[in-house]
Amino acid sequence: MRRRVILIGLLMLLVGLTIWITNLEWIKEGVYKPFTWGDIMSATISHLEMVVIAELIAISIGVPLGILVTRPGLRRLATPVVGGVGVGQTIPSLAVIAIMAPLLGFGLNSAIVALFIYGLLPIVRNSYAGINNIDSAIVEAARGMGMTRGQIARKIELPLALPVIMTGIRISTVITVGTAELAVLVGGKGLGLITLTGVFSMQPLTILQGAAPTAALAITLGFILERIENSMTSRGLKVKAAMA
Amino acid sequence: MMIKLDLVTKVYPDGTEAVKEVSFEVEAGELCVLLGPSGCGKTTTMKMINRLIPITGGKIYINGGDSTKMNENELRRNIGYAIQDIGLFPHMTVGQNIGTVPSLKGWPKAERNKRAEELLELVGMNSGEFIDKYPSELSGGQCQRVGVARALGADPPILLMDEPFGAIDPITRVRLQDEFLKIQQDIKKTIIFVTHDIYEAIKMGDKVALMKEGQLVQYDTPANLLYRPKNEFVEDFVGADRALKGLQLIRVKEVMTSSLPTVKADEKAEAARERMEQEGIDWLVVVNDDGKFLGWVGKAELGKGELVKEVMNSSAITVTVNTVLNEALSLMLSSGANNLPVVSKDNRLQGVLSFDIIRKALTEVSQRRQSE
Amino acid sequence: MLGAWEYLVKHPEKLAGWALEHLWIILVAITIAIILGVIVGIYITGRGKEHMADTVLYLAEIMMTVPSLALFGLLMLLLTSVGLKAIGFLPAVIALIIYGQLPILRNTYMAIRGVDPAMIEAGKGMGMTERQLLVKVKLPLAVPVIMAGLRNAIVIIIGIAAIAALIGAGGLGAPIFRGLRNARMDLIILGGVSVSILALLVDAFMNQVERWVTPEGLKRR
Ligand SMILES: Nc1ncnc2c1ncn2[C@@H]1O[C@H](COP(=O)(O)OP(=O)(O)O)[C@@H](O)[C@H]1O
Ligand SMILES: [Mg+2]
């Protein structure tokens, strides 16, 4: 309950801030280019578009990759993959984005590739950990009861790993919403255009016109994904969490 | 014969020789305990039976068939499996856990539920209360019971149990052991039961396979293991002396059965047969008119003559109410008798001492010792 | 790549300057962040503060999802309205302090709450006061976890400090942004690679520190 109040309060603050700034008369008549409601709306949509595309690619590659390196035949690859993810997560997001310019040039694709790469890391890490951290006694019991490999994967491993994988996807999405603001620097679109216009013209109000909706978007997506995560988690796993 | 190991050997890929040419047979309905110090190869031996660990030498026969020729998953679905870490599936309810193998075998849902309810009651849990709970809502002892119920899920003829009560506090453990023995009397499964606890082995086992460094040292009844150890290792491991010392403290009168059906030597064999059927036993103590002990008569011998005295086995081996149990036991072992008559000074019959009674006393002594 | 190397050879002092700026700003920020994070973290473990702890931790969790540019914007607005300098070092350091103390605060709280009640009981049994209990039992046991939070915090703020170059705070982000604006690939690579190396080095160093400060008895393996 208290958490819900904090969440809604914060969202209202961010949205209210955006409304207030956008409606200020002197901004509309100001010396620099003012952003209208229409601008913010379409920027939000294209921001979301970029994030969704990058996330979909990251999920469709990251989840299988993280799971595959837990399989007996491919376990050799786990150490390099997990180690690589660890190093990748230490590297600042700005560096990953900026390096796209010399590698791929400026353009929407560079932006999406950067977001995809950075977003991939938590997904791979959690998919791997979700499967790998399952108590080995559970898998052994399943084998001993005569489940086939496929049955163990479908009935035991995936349901147990799902909450952890979903957490990875949530973290990745939230980070990507924020990182997407910087992706504008290499040719991305979205709310970052407004924010950076503000930054380059040293106008905090304009910065907030882009950044406040971004923050609201990150918080909202995080909340929605958490709810989905919750609804996908077996009650048996939640009881445990509650008692721990 | 249900399970037969024939020169079974396991060499792990790293070169560890965990099991070396182990051979033994377990009869249908028997509980065979694999006993030995940690690392002696008990778990490895057990897991080769359901092929969780591939065998590297020798053969294992299940019901006469070569286990390596069977479909591995089919094999496992017909062998119940319970382990110390239990491995209950945390995302499934108790009912779903118990119904796992039945569901793998394609039982309809209603039947699985019915079976889960039965099994919960069998292991002493209220099915209405527990069937929809999750493992995280249960205590350790309850999880262990559910683990056993799950192993019994599809009514497999064989059960493998690896230290199933190992992680439980001593008091609960004793209770679970007793309950399990009671259940086994009804279900009569063929069971391989792994433990490193000599007292548990004596208490649970029809046969005990004592292992050392991958080799089978002695495969015998608990009594023979205790009182006819094959070598010094067995003697040390079972600590026969210590157990005997415990038995020295108990006298026959404390544990004997005193009300028992008898038959007079002059009675007709037919009368003896009737009495046996009435009491549901297959032997009677034979006394004379004064109530003095004369011998035994068994069901099989009844047809050989008309009167009891013509067919009875006379015997002079007796104990008194003040005999200490360890002496009684060695008398039993040297004579090969499973029961000894308890008589007074003038040879009047006072009761009977059976091997099962001594075994029970032994377990109690050892458990008292453990909890001290 | 080659261009970046040539630039580095020609102007090593420039790279050194950016790196020092970067290190200085994170050093100032992390020092304050540790103090703040540990104090607040300990404070909310107090008896009867469970609701407050929940609120603070949840706020911290949400704050971590707020993009840094939003915080920069807010800080600039606030600083301007109270008449302080709205760009450069000050807003950057404040933002880094805020982001940096969140993982420290969270780990401090978790670690102290996580101390085995049996140990606390033992401490009480020996007649320790609440304060002695904190200093002699809870904190030493919590140090490794707090250090893990610190390591996490430093990695995060090295990255955010790079972005802070946008609001004039300098550091290794400066060549990146200059390169991006003027399509100077050598500067982008130089900045990107050196800030990455800095992050990896500091992370490795903190990993080592974490081992040093873990009491012998608590080390696994
Ligand atoms: N996967 C394995 N690889 C190599 N050696 C093993 C493996 N599993 C067990 N061992 C070794 O085999 C021996 C027997 O182990 P185990 O059967 O588990 O013993 P027990 O169950 O009697 O304690 C031990 O020396 C153990 O270290
Ligand atoms: Mg074992």
PDB file of C-alpha atoms in Angstrom, chain A residues 134-149 151-152 154-161 233-241 243, chain B residues 47 50-53 72-74 76-77 79-81 83 85-92 97-98 100-101 103-104 132-137 150-151:
ATOM      1  CA  ILE A 134      18.091 -24.580  -9.358  1.00  0.00           C
ATOM      2  CA  ASP A 135      18.822 -26.954  -6.491  1.00  0.00           C
ATOM      3  CA  SER A 136      20.490 -29.980  -8.083  1.00  0.00           C
ATOM      4  CA  ALA A 137      18.472 -32.307  -5.814  1.00  0.00           C
ATOM      5  CA  ILE A 138      15.317 -31.142  -7.583  1.00  0.00           C
ATOM      6  CA  VAL A 139      16.642 -32.003 -11.015  1.00  0.00           C
ATOM      7  CA  GLU A 140      17.991 -35.295  -9.745  1.00  0.00           C
ATOM      8  CA  ALA A 141      14.648 -36.202  -8.223  1.00  0.00           C
ATOM      9  CA  ALA A 142      13.019 -35.463 -11.567  1.00  0.00           C
ATOM     10  CA  ARG A 143      15.518 -37.652 -13.394  1.00  0.00           C
ATOM     11  CA  GLY A 144      15.106 -40.414 -10.850  1.00  0.00           C
ATOM     12  CA  MET A 145      11.359 -40.345 -11.385  1.00  0.00           C
ATOM     13  CA  GLY A 146      11.830 -41.022 -15.050  1.00  0.00           C
ATOM     14  CA  MET A 147      11.295 -37.619 -16.647  1.00  0.00           C
ATOM     15  CA  THR A 148      12.901 -37.176 -20.048  1.00  0.00           C
ATOM     16  CA  ARG A 149      15.287 -34.287 -20.689  1.00  0.00           C
ATOM     17  CA  GLN A 151      10.067 -32.992 -19.594  1.00  0.00           C
ATOM     18  CA  ILE A 152      12.567 -31.809 -17.013  1.00  0.00           C
ATOM     19  CA  ARG A 154       9.492 -27.947 -19.572  1.00  0.00           C
ATOM     20  CA  LYS A 155       7.983 -29.014 -16.277  1.00  0.00           C
ATOM     21  CA  ILE A 156      10.755 -28.285 -13.793  1.00  0.00           C
ATOM     22  CA  GLU A 157      13.555 -26.025 -14.992  1.00  0.00           C
ATOM     23  CA  LEU A 158      11.645 -23.438 -16.981  1.00  0.00           C
ATOM     24  CA  PRO A 159       8.881 -22.815 -14.427  1.00  0.00           C
ATOM     25  CA  LEU A 160      11.482 -22.502 -11.680  1.00  0.00           C
ATOM     26  CA  ALA A 161      13.713 -20.172 -13.709  1.00  0.00           C
ATOM     27  CA  THR A 233       5.391 -16.986 -10.531  1.00  0.00           C
ATOM     28  CA  SER A 234       4.030 -20.143  -8.908  1.00  0.00           C
ATOM     29  CA  ARG A 235       2.512 -19.516  -5.491  1.00  0.00           C
ATOM     30  CA  GLY A 236       4.859 -22.156  -4.123  1.00  0.00           C
ATOM     31  CA  LEU A 237       7.824 -19.930  -4.923  1.00  0.00           C
ATOM     32  CA  LYS A 238       6.217 -16.831  -3.473  1.00  0.00           C
ATOM     33  CA  VAL A 239       5.443 -18.453  -0.145  1.00  0.00           C
ATOM     34  CA  LYS A 240       9.101 -19.243   0.146  1.00  0.00           C
ATOM     35  CA  ALA A 241      10.084 -15.669  -0.581  1.00  0.00           C
ATOM     36  CA  MET A 243       9.047 -16.711   4.661  1.00  0.00           C
TER      37      MET A 243
ATOM     38  CA  LYS B  47      21.995 -44.968  -8.463  1.00  0.00           C
ATOM     39  CA  ASN B  50      17.876 -46.874 -11.691  1.00  0.00           C
ATOM     40  CA  ARG B  51      20.666 -45.934 -14.080  1.00  0.00           C
ATOM     41  CA  LEU B  52      21.103 -42.396 -12.833  1.00  0.00           C
ATOM     42  CA  ILE B  53      24.741 -43.412 -12.926  1.00  0.00           C
ATOM     43  CA  GLU B  72      15.774 -45.826 -19.025  1.00  0.00           C
ATOM     44  CA  ASN B  73      12.768 -43.605 -18.310  1.00  0.00           C
ATOM     45  CA  GLU B  74      10.345 -46.522 -18.199  1.00  0.00           C
ATOM     46  CA  ARG B  76      12.759 -45.188 -13.490  1.00  0.00           C
ATOM     47  CA  ARG B  77       9.003 -44.721 -13.571  1.00  0.00           C
ATOM     48  CA  ILE B  79      11.252 -47.615  -9.365  1.00  0.00           C
ATOM     49  CA  GLY B  80      10.298 -45.215  -6.593  1.00  0.00           C
ATOM     50  CA  TYR B  81      13.097 -42.839  -5.659  1.00  0.00           C
ATOM     51  CA  ILE B  83      16.677 -39.011  -1.442  1.00  0.00           C
ATOM     52  CA  ASP B  85      17.701 -33.776  -0.079  1.00  0.00           C
ATOM     53  CA  ILE B  86      14.136 -34.789  -0.969  1.00  0.00           C
ATOM     54  CA  GLY B  87      14.049 -32.519  -4.011  1.00  0.00           C
ATOM     55  CA  LEU B  88      10.360 -31.714  -3.796  1.00  0.00           C
ATOM     56  CA  PHE B  89       9.355 -29.490  -6.707  1.00  0.00           C
ATOM     57  CA  PRO B  90       8.778 -26.097  -5.040  1.00  0.00           C
ATOM     58  CA  HIS B  91       6.461 -24.773  -7.737  1.00  0.00           C
ATOM     59  CA  MET B  92       4.068 -27.705  -7.411  1.00  0.00           C
ATOM     60  CA  ASN B  97       4.388 -33.593  -6.418  1.00  0.00           C
ATOM     61  CA  ILE B  98       2.944 -36.952  -5.435  1.00  0.00           C
ATOM     62  CA  THR B 100       4.312 -36.621 -10.830  1.00  0.00           C
ATOM     63  CA  VAL B 101       5.004 -40.186 -11.913  1.00  0.00           C
ATOM     64  CA  SER B 103       1.014 -38.070 -14.598  1.00  0.00           C
ATOM     65  CA  LEU B 104       4.106 -39.187 -16.544  1.00  0.00           C
ATOM     66  CA  ASP B 132      -2.926 -28.161  -1.845  1.00  0.00           C
ATOM     67  CA  LYS B 133      -0.043 -26.846   0.233  1.00  0.00           C
ATOM     68  CA  TYR B 134       3.328 -26.033  -1.259  1.00  0.00           C
ATOM     69  CA  PRO B 135       6.565 -27.607  -0.032  1.00  0.00           C
ATOM     70  CA  SER B 136       7.704 -24.277   1.405  1.00  0.00           C
ATOM     71  CA  GLU B 137       4.750 -24.400   3.777  1.00  0.00           C
ATOM     72  CA  ARG B 150       5.938 -39.244  -3.958  1.00  0.00           C
ATOM     73  CA  ALA B 151       8.282 -42.201  -4.364  1.00  0.00           C
TER      74      ALA B 151
END
